[in-house]
XYZ file of N, CA and C in Angstrom:
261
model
N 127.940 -105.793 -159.756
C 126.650 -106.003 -159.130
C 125.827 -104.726 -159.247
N 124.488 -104.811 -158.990
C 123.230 -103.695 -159.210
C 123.657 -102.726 -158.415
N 123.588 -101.262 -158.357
C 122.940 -100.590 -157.567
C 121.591 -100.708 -156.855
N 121.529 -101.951 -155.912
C 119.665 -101.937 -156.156
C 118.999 -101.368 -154.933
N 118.155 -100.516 -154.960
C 117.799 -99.581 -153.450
C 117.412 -100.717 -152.432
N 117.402 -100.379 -151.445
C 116.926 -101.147 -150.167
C 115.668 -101.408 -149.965
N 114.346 -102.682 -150.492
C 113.575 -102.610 -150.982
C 112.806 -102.830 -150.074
N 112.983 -102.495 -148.724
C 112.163 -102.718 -147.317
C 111.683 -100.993 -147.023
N 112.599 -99.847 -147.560
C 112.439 -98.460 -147.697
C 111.874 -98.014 -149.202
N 111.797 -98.799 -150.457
C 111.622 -98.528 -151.205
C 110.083 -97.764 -151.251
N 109.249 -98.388 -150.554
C 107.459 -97.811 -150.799
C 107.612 -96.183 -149.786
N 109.053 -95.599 -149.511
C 108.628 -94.712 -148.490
C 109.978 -93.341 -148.967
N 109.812 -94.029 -150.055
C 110.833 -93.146 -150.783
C 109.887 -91.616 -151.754
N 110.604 -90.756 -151.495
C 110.209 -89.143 -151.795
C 110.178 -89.316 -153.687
N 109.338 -88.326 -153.993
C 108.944 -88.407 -155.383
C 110.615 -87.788 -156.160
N 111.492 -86.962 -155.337
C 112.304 -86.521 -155.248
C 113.878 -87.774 -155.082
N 113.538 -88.693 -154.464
C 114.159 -89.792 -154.592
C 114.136 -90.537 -155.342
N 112.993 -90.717 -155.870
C 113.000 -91.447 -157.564
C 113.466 -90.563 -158.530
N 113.273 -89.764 -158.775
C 113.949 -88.894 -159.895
C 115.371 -89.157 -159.596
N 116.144 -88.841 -158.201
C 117.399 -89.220 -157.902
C 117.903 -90.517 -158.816
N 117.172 -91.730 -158.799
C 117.471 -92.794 -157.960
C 118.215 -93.402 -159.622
N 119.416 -93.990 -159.647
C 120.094 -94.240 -161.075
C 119.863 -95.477 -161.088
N 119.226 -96.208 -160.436
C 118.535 -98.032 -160.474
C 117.018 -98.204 -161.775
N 116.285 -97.102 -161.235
C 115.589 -97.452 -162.251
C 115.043 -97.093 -163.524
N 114.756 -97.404 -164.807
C 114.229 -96.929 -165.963
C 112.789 -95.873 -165.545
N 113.454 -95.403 -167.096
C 112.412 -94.179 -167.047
C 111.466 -94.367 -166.896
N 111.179 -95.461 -167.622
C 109.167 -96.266 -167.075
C 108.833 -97.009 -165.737
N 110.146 -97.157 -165.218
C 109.735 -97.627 -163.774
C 109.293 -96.243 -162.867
N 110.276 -94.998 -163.155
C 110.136 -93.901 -161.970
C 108.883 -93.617 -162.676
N 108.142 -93.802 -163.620
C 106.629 -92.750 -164.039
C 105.912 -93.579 -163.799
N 105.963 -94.787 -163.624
C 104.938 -96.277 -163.191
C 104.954 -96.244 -161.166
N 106.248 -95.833 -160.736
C 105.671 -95.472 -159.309
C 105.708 -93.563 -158.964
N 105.770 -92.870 -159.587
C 105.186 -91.498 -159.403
C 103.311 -91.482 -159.895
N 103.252 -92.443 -160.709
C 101.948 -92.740 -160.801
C 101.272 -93.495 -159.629
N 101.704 -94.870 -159.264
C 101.474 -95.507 -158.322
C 100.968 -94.193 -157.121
N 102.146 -93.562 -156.774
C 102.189 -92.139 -155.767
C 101.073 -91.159 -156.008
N 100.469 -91.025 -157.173
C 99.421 -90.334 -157.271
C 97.857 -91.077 -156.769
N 98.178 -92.003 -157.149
C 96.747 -93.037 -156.800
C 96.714 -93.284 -155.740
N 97.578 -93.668 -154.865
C 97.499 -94.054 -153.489
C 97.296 -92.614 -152.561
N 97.793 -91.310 -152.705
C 97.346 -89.920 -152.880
C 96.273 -89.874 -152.923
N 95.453 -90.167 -153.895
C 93.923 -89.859 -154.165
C 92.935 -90.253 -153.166
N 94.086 -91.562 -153.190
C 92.827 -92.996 -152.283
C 92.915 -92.200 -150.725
N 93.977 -91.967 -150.262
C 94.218 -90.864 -149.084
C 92.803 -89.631 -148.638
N 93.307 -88.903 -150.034
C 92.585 -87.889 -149.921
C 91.271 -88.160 -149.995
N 90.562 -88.835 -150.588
C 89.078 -89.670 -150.718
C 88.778 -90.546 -149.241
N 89.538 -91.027 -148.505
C 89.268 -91.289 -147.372
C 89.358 -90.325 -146.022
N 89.824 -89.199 -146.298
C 89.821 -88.518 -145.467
C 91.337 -89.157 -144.870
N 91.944 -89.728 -144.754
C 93.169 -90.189 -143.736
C 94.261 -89.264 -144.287
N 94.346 -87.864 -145.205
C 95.332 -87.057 -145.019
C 94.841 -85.759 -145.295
N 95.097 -84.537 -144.907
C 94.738 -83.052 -145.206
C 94.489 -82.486 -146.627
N 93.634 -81.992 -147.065
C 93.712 -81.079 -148.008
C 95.000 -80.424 -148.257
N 95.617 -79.689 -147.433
C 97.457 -79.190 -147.665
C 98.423 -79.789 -147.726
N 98.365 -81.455 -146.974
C 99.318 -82.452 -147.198
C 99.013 -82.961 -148.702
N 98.350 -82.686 -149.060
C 97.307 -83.404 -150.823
C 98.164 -82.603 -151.655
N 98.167 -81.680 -151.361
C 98.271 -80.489 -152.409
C 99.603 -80.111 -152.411
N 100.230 -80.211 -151.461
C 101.954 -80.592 -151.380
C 102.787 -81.425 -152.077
N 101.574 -82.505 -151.681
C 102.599 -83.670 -152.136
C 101.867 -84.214 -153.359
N 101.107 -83.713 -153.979
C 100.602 -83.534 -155.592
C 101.607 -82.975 -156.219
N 101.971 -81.824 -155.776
C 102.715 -80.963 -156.190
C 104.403 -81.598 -156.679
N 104.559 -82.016 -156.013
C 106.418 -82.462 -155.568
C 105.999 -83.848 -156.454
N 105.189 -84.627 -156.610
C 105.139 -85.801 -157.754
C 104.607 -85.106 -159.009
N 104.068 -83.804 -159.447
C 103.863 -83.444 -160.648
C 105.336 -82.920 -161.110
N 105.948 -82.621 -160.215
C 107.569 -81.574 -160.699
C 108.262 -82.999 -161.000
N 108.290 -84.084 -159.697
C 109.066 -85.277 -160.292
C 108.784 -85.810 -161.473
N 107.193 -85.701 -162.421
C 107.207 -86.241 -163.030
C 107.458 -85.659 -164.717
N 107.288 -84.148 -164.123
C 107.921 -83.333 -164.973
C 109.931 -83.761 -165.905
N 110.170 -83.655 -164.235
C 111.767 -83.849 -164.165
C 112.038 -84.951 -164.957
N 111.588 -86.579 -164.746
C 111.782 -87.523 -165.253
C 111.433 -87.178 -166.925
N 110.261 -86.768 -167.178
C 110.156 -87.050 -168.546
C 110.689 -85.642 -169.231
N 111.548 -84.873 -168.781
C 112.798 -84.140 -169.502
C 113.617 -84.244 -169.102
N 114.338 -86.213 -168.764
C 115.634 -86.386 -168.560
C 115.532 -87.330 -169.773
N 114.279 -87.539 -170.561
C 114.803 -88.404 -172.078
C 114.914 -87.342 -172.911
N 114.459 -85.889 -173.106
C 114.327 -85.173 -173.494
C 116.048 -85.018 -174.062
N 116.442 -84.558 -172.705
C 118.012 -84.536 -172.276
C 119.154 -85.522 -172.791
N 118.581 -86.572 -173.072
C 119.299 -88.001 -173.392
C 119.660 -88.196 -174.989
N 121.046 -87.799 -175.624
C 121.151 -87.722 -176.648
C 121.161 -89.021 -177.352
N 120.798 -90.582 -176.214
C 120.742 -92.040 -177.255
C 119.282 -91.871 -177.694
N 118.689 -91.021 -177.104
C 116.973 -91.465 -177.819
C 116.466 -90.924 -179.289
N 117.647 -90.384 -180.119
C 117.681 -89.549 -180.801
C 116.595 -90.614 -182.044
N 116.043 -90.143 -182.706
C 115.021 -90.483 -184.195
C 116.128 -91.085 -185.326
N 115.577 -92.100 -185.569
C 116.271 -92.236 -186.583
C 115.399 -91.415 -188.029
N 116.264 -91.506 -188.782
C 115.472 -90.831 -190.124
C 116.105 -90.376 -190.934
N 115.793 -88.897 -191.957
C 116.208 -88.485 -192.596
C 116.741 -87.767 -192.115
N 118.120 -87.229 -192.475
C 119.271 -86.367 -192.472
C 118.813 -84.892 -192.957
N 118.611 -84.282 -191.803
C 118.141 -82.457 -192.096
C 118.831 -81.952 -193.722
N 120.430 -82.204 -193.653
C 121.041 -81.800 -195.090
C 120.646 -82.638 -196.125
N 119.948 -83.705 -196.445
C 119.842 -84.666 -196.954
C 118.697 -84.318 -198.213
């Protein structure tokens, strides 16, 4: 059976918890670290969170999203197919 997160906590999960999280594909954690940025914005454009809470937690979803996209980096199945360097 899935590892599948608890999807009643899922919208309240840390940008830091998705990078954790071994349930979902790489395009799911950059499709909600994105999600996390927009709803961020919409925040900060309404006034309903601080300039320093913004800028925090901008921060901690730019490193997550860093992290995620140099864990394919990391991933020796994504390798190119092609020509053979000695070849």
């Amino acid at each position: 059976m899935f590892d599948r997160p608890d999807l009643s906590s899922e919208a309240d999960m840390t940008p830091e918890a998705i990078v954790a999280d071994s349930f979902f594909s790489r395009e799911e954690k950059l499709a909600r670290l994105r999600d996390m940025k927009h709803e961020l914005s919409r925040k900060a454009a309404d006034g309903t969170a601080s300039i320093d809470a913004v800028e925090n937690r901008m921060a901690a979803i730019n490193m997550a999203v860093s992290e995620v996209k140099h864990e394919q980096a990391d991933d020796d199945t994504g390798q190119a197919l092609g020509r053979m360097p000695n070849a």
